[in-house]
Short mmCIF file of C-alpha atoms in Angstrom, two decimals:
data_model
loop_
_atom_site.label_atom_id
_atom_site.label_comp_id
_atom_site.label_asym_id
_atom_site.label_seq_id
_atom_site.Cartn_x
_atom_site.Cartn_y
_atom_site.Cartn_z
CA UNK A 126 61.66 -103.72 59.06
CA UNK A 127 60.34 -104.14 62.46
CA UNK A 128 63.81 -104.16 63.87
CA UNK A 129 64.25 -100.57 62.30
CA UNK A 130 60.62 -99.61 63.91
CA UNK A 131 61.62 -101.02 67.13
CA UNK A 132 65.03 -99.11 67.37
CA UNK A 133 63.09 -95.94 66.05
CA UNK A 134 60.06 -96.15 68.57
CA UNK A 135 63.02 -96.54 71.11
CA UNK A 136 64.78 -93.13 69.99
CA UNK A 137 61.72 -91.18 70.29
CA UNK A 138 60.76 -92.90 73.37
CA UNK A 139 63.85 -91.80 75.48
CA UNK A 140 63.12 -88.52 76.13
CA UNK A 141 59.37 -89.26 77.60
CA UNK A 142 61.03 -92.00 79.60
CA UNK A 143 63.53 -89.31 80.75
CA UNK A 144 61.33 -86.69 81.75
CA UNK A 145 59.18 -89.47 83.35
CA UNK A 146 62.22 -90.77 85.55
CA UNK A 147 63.69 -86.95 86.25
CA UNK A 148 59.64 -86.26 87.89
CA UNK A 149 60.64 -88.92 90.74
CA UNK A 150 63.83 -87.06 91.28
CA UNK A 151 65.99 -84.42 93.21
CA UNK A 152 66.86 -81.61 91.52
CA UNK A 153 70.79 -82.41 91.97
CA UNK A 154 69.84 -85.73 90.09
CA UNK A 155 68.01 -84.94 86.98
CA UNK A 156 71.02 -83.32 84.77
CA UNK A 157 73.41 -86.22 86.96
CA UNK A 158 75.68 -87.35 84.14
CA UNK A 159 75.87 -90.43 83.68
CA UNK A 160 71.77 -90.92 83.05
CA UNK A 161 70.26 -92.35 86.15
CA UNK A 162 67.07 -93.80 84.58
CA UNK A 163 65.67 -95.17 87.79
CA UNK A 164 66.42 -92.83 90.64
CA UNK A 165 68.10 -93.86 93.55
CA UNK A 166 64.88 -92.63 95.64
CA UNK A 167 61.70 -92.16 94.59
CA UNK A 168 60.28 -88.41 95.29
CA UNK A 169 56.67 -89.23 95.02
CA UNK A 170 55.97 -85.72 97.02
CA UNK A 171 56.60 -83.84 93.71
CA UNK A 172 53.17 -85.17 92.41
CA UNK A 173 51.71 -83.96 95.12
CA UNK A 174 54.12 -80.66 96.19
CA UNK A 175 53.65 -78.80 92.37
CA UNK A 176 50.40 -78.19 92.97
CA UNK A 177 50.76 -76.04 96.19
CA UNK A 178 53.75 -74.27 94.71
CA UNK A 179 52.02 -72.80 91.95
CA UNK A 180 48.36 -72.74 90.43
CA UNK A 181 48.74 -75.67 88.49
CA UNK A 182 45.10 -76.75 88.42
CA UNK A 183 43.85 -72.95 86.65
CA UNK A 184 47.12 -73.21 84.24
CA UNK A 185 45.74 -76.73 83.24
CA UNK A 186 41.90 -75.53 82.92
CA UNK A 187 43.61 -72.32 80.75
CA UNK A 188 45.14 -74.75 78.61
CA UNK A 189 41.87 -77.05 78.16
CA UNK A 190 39.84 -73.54 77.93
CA UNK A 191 41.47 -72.42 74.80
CA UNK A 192 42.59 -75.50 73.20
CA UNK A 193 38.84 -76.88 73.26
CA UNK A 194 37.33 -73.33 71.64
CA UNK A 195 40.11 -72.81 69.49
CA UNK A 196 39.85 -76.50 68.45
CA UNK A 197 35.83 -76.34 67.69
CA UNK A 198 36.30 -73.01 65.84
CA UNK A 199 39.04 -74.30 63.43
CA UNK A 200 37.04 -77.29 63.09
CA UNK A 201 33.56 -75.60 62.32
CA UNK A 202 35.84 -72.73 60.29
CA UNK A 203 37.72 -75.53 58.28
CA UNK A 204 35.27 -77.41 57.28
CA UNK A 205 32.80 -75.02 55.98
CA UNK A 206 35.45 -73.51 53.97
CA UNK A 207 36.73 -77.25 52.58
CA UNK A 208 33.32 -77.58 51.54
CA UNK A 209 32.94 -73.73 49.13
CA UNK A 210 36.44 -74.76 47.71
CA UNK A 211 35.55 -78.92 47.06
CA UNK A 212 31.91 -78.52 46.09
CA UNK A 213 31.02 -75.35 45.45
CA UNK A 214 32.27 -74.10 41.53
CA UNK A 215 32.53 -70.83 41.31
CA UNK A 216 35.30 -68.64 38.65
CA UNK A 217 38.32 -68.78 40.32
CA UNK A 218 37.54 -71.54 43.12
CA UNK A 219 41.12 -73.17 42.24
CA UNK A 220 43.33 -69.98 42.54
CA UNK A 221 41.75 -68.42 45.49
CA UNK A 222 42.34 -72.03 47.15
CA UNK A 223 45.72 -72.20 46.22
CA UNK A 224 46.52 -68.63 47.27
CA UNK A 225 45.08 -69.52 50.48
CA UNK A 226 47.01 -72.58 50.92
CA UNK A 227 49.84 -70.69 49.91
CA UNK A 228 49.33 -68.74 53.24
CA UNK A 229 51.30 -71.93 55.28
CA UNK A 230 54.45 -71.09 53.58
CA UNK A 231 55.10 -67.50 55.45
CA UNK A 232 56.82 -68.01 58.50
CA UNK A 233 54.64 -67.09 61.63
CA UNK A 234 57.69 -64.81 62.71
CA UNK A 235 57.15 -62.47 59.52
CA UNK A 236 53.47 -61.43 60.62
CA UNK A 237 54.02 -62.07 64.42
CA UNK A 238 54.23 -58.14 64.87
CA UNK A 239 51.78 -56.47 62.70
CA UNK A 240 49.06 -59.53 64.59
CA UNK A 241 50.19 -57.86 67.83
CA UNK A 242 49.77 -54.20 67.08
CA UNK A 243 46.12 -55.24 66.06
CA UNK A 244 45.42 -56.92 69.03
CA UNK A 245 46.78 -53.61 70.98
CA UNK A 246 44.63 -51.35 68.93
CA UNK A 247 41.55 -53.16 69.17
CA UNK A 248 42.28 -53.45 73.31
CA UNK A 249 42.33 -57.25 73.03
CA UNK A 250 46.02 -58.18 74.43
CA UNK A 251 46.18 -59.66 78.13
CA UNK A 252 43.02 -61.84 77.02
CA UNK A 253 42.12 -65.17 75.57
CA UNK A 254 40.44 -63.11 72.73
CA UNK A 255 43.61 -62.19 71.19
CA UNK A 256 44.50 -66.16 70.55
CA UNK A 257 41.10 -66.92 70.07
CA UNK A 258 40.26 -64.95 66.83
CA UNK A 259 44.13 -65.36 65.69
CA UNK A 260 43.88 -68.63 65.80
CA UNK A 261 40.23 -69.85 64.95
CA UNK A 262 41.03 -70.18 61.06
CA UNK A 263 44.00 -71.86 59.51
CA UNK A 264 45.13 -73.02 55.97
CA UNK A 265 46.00 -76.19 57.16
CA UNK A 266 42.92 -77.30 58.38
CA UNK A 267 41.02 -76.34 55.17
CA UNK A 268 43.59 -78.20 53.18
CA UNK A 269 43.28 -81.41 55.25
CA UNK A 270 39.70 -80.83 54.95
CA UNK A 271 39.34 -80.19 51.43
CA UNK A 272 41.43 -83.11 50.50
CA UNK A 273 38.92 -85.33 52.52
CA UNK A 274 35.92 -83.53 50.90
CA UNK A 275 36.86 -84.10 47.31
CA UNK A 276 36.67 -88.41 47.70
CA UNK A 277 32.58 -87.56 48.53
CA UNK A 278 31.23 -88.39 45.53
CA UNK A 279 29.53 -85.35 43.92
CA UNK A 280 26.77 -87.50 43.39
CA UNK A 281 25.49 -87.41 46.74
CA UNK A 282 25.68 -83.54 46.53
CA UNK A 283 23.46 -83.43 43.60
CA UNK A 284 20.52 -85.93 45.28
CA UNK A 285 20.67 -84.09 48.10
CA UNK A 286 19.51 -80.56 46.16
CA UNK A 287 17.33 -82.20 44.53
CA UNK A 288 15.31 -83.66 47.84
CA UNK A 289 15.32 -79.63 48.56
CA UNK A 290 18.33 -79.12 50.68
CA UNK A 291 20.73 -76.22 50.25
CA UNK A 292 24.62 -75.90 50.72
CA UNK A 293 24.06 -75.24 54.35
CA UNK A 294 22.01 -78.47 54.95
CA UNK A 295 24.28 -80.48 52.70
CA UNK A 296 27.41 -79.49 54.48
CA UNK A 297 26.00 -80.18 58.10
CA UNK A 298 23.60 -83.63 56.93
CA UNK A 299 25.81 -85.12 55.09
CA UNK A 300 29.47 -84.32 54.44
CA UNK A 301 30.32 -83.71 57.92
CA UNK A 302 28.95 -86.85 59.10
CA UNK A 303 30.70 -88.64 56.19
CA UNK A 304 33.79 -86.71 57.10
CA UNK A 305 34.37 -88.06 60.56
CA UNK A 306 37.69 -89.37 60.43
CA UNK A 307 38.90 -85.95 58.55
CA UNK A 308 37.32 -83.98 61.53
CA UNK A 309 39.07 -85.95 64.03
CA UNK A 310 42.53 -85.84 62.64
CA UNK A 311 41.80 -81.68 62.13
CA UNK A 312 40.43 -81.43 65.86
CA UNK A 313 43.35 -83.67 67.26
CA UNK A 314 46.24 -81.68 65.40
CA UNK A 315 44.72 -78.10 66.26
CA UNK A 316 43.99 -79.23 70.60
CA UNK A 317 48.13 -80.67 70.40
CA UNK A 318 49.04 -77.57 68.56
CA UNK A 319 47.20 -75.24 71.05
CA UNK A 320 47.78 -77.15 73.99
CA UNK A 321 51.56 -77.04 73.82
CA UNK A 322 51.61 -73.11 72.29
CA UNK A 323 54.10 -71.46 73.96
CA UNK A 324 54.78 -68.50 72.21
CA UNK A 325 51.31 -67.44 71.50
CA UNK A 326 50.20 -67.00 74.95
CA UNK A 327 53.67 -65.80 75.95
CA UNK A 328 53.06 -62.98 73.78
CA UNK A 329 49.29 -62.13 74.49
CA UNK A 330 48.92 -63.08 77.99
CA UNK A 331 50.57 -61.46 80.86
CA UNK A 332 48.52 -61.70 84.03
CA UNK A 333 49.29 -64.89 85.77
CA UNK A 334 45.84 -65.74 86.26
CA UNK A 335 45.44 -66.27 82.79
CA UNK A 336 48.62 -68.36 81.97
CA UNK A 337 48.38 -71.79 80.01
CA UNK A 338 50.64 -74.55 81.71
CA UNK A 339 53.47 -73.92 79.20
CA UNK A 340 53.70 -70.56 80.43
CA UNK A 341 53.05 -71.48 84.14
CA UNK A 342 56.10 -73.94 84.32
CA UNK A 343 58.25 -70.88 83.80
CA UNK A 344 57.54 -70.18 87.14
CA UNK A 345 59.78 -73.01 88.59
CA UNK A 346 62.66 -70.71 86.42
CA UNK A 347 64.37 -68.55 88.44
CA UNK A 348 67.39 -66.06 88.09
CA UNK A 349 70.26 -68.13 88.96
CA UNK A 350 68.43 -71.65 89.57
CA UNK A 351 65.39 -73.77 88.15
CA UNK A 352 63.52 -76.45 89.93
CA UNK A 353 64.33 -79.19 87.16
CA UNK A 354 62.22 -81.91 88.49
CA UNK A 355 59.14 -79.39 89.16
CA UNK A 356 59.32 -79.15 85.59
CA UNK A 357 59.30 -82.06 84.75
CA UNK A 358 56.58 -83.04 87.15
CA UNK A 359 54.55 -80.86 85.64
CA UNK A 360 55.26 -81.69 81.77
CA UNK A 361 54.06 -85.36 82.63
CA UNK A 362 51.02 -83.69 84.08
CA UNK A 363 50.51 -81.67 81.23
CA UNK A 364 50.93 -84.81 78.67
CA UNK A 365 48.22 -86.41 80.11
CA UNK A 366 45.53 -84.81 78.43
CA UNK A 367 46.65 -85.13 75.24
CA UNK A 368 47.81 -88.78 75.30
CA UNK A 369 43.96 -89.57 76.74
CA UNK A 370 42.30 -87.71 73.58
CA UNK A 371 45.20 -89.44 71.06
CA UNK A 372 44.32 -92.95 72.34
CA UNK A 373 40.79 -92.03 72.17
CA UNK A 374 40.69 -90.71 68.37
CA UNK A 375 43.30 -92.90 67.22
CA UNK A 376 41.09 -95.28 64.85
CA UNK A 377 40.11 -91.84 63.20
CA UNK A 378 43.25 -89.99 63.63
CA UNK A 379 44.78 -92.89 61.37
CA UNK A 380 42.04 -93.07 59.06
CA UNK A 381 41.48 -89.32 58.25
CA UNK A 382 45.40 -88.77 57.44
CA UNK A 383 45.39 -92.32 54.94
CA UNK A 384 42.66 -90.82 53.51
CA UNK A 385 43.31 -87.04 52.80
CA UNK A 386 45.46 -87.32 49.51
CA UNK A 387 44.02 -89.89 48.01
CA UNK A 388 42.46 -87.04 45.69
CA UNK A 389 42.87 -83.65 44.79
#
């Protein structure tokens, strides 16, 4: 068994090793066939070169800018509605939840167009509104949520009323802080998710100044050439954030994803 891991964490290994050994490269040697994992001179000038060539540092703060709100929304937005559809009863709690859940299964491509002629109605393309309020709820994250929620005993619900507090205070004073390893799996999976977005701000944003770094690394793209280790340069850059946050949440990450089917 830990032969099979090893070979495994290998295979998905190579291609961050790759794209770390092709940012210390020429251009002519990152597609150089055979492989050349260690390059035969070290260009430590592109670390330093990509960000004069384009305006990497307001791509990255884009990036942080909507993954962070968008990330706190479907976390505040998720959990709230976990908590009407675990611990609230009400006639037709179950169905409503399912037909919500239900939501996941439509391709993104099949409503991609109607979400855009909204946007252009309500004057909200070529802004971070337009990703914002498309993206601050999500069936997902009410799922995960709700499948945390319902291993709370109800007990604790019902104590909690009668001491005098309503849904609101029970939801914020005690399921969210018993919830903590739910909230940071949600909150990790939604900043990836937004972080690496590509065709969501492609789409919606088309003034430079207001590009995310997987749009801005187009810009080393051009008609008949691309700058291949400018890319990649950049996409270690851009990795950075999210392995610092992952190594930082991973005791919760773990624990909130054992945890979430336990029940349902």
């Amino acid at each position: 068994m830990y032969v099979v891991l090893v070979v495994l964490l290998v295979v998905v290994l190579l291609p961050f090793l790759w794209m770390l050994s092709s940012s210390f490269k020429h251009d002519n040697e990152v597609l150089s066939v055979p492989i050349k994992w260690i390059p035969t001179t070290f260009v430590w000038s592109n670390y330093s070169q990509i960000w004069t060539q384009i305006p990497l540092a307001g791509y990255l703060a884009n990036s942080a800018l909507l993954a962070v709100v968008i990330t706190f929304l479907q976390v505040l937005t998720g959990s709230f509605a976990a908590y009407g559809f675990s611990k609230v009863r009400f006639p037709g709690r179950d169905a409503l939840f399912l037909a919500y859940i239900a939501t996941i299964a439509v391709p993104w491509q099949a409503y991609m167009i109607p979400q855009y002629v909204m946007m252009q109605k309500v004057g909200l393309t070529n802004t971070f509104w337009a990703l914002i309020l498309l993206q601050a709820f999500g069936a997902f994250g009410v799922f995960l949520m709700r499948q945390y929620f319902v291993t709370i005993p109800d007990e604790l619900n019902e104590a909690a009323r009668i001491d005098g507090l309503n849904d609101y205070g029970i939801w914020a004073r005690i399921i969210l802080p018993l919830s903590k390893p739910a909230l940071a799996s949600l909150a990790l999976l939604t900043f990836v998710n937004t972080w690496n977005d590509y065709m969501g701000p492609f789409i919606y944003l088309s003034s430079n100044e207001l590009w995310t770094v997987q749009i801005g690394l187009r810009s080393f793209i051009g008609q008949y050439s691309a700058q291949y280790a400018m890319i990649m340069t950049g996409s270690v850059i851009s990795i950075i954030p999210i392995l610092a946050i992952f190594l930082a949440g991973q005791r919760y990450f773990i624990s909130g994803i054992a945890t979430s089917g336990m029940k349902g």
